[in-house]
Backbone as CSV, one residue per row, in Angstrom:
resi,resn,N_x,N_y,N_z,CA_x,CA_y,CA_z,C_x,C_y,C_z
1,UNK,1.271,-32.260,-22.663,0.662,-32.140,-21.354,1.096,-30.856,-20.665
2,UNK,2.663,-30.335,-21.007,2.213,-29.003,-19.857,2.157,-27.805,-20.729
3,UNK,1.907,-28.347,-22.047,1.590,-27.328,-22.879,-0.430,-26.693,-21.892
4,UNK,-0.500,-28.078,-22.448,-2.534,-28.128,-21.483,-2.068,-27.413,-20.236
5,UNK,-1.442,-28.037,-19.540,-1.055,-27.179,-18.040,-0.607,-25.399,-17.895
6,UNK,-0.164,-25.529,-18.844,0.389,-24.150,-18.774,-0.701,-22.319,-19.491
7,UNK,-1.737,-23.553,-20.432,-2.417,-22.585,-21.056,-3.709,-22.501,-19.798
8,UNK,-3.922,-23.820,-18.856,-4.778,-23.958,-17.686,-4.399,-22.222,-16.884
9,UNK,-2.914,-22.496,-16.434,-2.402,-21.531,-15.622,-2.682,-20.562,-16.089
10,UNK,-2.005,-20.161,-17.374,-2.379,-18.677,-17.692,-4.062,-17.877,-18.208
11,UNK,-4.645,-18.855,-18.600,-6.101,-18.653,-18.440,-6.721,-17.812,-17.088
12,UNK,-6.544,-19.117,-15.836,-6.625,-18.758,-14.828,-6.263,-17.237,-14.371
13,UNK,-4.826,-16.894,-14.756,-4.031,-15.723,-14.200,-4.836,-14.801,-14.998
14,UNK,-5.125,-14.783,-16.204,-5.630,-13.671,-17.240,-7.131,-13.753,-16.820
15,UNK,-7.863,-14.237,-16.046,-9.074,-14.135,-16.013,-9.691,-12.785,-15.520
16,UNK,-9.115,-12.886,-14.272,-9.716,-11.011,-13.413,-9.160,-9.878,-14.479
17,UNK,-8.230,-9.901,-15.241,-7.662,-8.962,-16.064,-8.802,-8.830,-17.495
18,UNK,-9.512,-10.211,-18.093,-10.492,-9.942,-19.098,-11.179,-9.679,-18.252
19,UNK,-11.373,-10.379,-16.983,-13.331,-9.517,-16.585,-13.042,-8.045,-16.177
20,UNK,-12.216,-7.537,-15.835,-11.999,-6.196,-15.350,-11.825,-5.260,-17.060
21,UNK,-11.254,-6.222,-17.649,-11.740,-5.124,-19.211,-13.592,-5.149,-19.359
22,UNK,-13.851,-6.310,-19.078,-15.537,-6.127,-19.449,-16.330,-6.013,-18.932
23,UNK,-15.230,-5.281,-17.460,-16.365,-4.334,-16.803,-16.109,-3.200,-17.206
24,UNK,-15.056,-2.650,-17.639,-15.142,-1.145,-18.170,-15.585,-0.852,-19.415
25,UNK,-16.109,-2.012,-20.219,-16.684,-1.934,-21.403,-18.087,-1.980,-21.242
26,UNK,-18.376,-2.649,-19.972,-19.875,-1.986,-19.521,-20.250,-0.950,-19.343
27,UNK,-18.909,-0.651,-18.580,-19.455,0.594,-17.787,-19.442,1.545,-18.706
28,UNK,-18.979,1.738,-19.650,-18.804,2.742,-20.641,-20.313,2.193,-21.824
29,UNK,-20.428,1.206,-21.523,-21.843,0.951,-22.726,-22.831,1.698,-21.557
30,UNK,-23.000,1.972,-20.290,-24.051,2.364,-19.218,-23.680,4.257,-19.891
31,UNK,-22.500,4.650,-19.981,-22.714,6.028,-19.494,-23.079,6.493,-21.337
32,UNK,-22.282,5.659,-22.637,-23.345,5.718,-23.795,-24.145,5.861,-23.579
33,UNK,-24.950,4.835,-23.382,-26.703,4.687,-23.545,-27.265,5.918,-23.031
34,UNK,-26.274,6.564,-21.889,-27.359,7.973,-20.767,-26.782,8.866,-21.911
35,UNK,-25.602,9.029,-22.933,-25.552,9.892,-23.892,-26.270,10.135,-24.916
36,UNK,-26.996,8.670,-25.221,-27.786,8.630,-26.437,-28.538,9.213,-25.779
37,UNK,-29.233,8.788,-24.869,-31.065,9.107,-24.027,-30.715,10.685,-24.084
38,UNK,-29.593,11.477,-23.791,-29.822,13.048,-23.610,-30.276,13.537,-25.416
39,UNK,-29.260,12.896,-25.898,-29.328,13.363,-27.509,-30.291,13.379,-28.272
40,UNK,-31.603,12.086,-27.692,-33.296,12.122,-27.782,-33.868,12.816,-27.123
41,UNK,-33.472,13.281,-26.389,-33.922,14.202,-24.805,-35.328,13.009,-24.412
42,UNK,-34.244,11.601,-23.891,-35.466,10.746,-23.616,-35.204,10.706,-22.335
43,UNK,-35.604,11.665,-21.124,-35.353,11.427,-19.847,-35.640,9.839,-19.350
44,UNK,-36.481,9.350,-19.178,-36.920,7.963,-18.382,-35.288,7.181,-19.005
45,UNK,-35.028,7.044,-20.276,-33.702,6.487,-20.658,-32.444,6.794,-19.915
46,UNK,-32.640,8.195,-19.802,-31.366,8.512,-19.610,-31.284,8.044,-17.778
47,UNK,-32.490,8.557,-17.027,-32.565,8.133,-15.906,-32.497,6.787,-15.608
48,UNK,-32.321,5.951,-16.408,-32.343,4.872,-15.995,-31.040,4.059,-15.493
49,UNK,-29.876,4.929,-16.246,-28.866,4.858,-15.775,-28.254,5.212,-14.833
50,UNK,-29.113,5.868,-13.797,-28.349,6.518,-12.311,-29.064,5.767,-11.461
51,UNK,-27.693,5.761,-10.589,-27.479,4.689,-9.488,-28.737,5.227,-8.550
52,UNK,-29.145,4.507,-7.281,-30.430,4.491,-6.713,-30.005,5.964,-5.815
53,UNK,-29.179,6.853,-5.529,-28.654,7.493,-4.682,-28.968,8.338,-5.871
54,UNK,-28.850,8.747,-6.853,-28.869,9.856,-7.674,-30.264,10.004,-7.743
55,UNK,-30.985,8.849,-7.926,-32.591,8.912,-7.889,-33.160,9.171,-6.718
56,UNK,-32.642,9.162,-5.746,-33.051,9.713,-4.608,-33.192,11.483,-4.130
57,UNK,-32.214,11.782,-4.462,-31.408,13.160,-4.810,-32.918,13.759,-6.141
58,UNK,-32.667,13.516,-6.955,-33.325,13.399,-8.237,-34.982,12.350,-8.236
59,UNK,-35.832,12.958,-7.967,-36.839,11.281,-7.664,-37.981,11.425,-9.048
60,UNK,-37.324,11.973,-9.980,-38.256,11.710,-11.083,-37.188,12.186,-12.440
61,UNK,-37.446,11.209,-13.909,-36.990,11.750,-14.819,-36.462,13.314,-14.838
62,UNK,-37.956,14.094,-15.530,-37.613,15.234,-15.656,-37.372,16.313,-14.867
63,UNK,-37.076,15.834,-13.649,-36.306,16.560,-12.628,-34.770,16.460,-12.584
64,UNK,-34.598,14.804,-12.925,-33.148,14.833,-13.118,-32.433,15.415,-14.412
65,UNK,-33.333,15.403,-15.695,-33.018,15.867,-17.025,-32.783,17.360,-17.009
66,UNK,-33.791,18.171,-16.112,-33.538,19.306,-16.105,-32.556,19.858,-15.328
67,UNK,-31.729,19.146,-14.320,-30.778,19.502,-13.571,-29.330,18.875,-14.621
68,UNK,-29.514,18.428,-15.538,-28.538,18.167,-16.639,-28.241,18.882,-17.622
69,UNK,-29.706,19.586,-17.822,-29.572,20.331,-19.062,-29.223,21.673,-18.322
70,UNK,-29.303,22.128,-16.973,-28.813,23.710,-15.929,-27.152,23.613,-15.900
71,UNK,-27.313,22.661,-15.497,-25.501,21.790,-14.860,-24.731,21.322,-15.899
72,UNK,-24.746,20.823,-16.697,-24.379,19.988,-17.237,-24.149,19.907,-18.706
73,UNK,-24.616,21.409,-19.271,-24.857,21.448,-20.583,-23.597,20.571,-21.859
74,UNK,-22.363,20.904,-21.085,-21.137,20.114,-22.156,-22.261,18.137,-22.543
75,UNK,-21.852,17.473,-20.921,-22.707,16.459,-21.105,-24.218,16.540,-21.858
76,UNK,-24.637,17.190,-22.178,-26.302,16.924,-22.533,-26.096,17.313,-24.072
77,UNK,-25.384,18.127,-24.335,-25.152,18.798,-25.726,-23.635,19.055,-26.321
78,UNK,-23.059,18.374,-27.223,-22.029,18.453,-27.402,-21.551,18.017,-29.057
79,UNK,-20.289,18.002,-29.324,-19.938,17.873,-30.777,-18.963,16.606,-30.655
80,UNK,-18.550,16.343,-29.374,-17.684,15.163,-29.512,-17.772,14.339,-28.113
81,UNK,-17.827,12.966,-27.883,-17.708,12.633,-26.437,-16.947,11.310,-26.522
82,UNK,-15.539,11.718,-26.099,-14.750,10.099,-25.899,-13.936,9.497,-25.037
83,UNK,-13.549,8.498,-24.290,-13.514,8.043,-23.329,-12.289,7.461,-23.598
84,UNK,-11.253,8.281,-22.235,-10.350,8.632,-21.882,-10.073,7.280,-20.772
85,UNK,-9.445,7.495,-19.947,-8.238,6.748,-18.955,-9.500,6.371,-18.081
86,UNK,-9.646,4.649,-17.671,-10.229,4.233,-16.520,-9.555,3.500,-15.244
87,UNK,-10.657,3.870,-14.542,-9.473,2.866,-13.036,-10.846,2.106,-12.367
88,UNK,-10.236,0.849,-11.903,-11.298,0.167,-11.414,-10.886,-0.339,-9.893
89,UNK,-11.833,0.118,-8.622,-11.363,0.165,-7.646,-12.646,-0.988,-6.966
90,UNK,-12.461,-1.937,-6.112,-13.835,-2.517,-5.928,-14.715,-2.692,-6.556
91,UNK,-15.616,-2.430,-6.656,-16.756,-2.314,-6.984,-17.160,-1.265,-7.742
92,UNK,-16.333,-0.184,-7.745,-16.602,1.111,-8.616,-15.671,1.261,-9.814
93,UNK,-16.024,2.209,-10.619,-15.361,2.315,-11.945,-15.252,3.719,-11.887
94,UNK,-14.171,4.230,-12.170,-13.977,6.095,-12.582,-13.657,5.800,-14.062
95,UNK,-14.379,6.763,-14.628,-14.350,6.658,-16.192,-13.821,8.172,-16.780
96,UNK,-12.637,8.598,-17.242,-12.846,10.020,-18.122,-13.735,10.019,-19.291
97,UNK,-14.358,11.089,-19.808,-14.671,11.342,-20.785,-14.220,12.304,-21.090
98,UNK,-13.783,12.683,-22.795,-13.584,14.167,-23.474,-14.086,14.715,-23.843
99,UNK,-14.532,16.361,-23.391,-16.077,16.225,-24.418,-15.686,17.711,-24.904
100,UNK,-15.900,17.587,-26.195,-16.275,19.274,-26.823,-17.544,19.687,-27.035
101,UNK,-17.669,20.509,-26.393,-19.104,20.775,-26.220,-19.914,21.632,-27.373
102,UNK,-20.952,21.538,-27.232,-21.493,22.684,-28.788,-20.738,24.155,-29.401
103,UNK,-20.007,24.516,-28.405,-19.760,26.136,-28.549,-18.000,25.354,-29.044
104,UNK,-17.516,24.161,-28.681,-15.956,23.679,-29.409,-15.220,23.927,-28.324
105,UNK,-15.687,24.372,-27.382,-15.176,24.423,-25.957,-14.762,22.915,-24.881
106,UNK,-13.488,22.183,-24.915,-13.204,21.143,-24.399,-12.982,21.080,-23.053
107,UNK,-13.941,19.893,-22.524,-14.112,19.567,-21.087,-13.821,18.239,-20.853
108,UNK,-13.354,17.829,-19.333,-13.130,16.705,-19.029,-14.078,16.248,-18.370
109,UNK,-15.084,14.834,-18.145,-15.694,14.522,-17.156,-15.029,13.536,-16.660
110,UNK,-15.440,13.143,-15.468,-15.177,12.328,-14.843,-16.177,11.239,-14.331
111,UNK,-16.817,10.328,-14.771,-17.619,9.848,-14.166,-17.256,8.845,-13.317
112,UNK,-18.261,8.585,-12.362,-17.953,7.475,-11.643,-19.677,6.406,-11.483
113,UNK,-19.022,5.221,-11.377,-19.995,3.848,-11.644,-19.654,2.975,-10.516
114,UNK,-21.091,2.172,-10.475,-20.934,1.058,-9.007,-21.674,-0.038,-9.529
115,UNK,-20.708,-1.090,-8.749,-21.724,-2.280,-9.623,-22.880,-2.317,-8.549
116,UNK,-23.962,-2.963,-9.121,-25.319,-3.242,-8.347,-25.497,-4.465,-7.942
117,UNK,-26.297,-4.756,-6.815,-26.855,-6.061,-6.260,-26.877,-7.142,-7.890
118,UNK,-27.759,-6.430,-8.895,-27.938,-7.446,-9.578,-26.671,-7.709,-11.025
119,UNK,-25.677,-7.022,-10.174,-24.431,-6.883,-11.331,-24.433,-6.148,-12.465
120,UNK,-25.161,-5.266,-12.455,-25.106,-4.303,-13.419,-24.248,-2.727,-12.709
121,UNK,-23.816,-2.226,-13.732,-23.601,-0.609,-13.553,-24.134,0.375,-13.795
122,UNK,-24.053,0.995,-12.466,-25.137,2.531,-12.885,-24.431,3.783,-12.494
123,UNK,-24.646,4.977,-12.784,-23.454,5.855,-12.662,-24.099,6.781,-11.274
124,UNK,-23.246,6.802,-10.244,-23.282,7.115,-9.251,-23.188,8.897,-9.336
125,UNK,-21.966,9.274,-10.208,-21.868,11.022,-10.328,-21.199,11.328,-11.460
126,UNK,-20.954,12.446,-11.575,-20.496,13.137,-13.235,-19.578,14.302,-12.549
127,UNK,-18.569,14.162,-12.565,-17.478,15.783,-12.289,-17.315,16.023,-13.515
128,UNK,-17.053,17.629,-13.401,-17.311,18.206,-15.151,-16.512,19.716,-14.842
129,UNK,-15.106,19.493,-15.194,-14.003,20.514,-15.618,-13.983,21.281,-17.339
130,UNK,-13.840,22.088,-17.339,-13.332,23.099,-18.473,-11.641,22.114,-18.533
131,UNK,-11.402,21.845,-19.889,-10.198,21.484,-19.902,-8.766,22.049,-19.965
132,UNK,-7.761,21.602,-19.069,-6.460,23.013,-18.382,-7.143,23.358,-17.206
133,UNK,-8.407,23.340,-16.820,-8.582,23.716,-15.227,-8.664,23.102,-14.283
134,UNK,-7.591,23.574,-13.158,-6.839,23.034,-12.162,-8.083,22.598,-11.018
135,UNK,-7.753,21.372,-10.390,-8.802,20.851,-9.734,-9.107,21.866,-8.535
């Protein structure tokens, strides 16, 4: 019996700690999927992953694709992309990514994610350092 009791308790205690891993395993399957969509150059895909504020900013696919591929080239085109240190604050997720970009040139991003009305994550912004450069 407090064997039952005790695995009750720690269930309980470990619960916010698994859902907070499988929200950053979302959130990192959300900013994939916008990696695959660049690597097809399938804008509507890739847009589908930004939060309603980026689409606002951005109010069509290939408006936002082309401000990715100006800005953003490490993210849109690259040789390696892997995911570094997360923190989960409220409702939002900051995600690193590592990315070597086509030319072998290594950058850090930073993304950041929000959960939505309907509990999903969508990525709110992308900070994007040369790696060694000071914020």
């Amino acid at each position: 019996m407090r064997i039952a009791a005790l695995l009750v308790v720690l269930s309980i205690a470990c619960s916010p700690i698994f859902a907070r891993a499988d929200d950053v395993a979302t959130a990192q399957g959300v900013i994939r999927a916008q990696e695959q969509a660049f690597a097809r150059d399938d804008a509507a895909a890739a847009y589908s992953q930004a939060a309603p504020a980026i689409k606002e900013i951005f109010p069509a696919p290939d408006i936002f694709m082309s401000m990715v591929q100006k800005g953003y080239a490490p993210v849109y085109r690259h040789k390696s992309f892997e995911f570094g240190e997360s923190k989960i604050e409220g409702s939002s997720i900051a995600q690193r990514v590592h990315i070597i970009d086509a030319n072998g040139e290594a950058w850090e991003a930073l993304y950041t994610l929000e959960q939505q009305a309907d509990g999903s994550y969508k990525i709110t912004g992308c900070s994007l350092l040369k790696a060694g450069q000071a914020v």
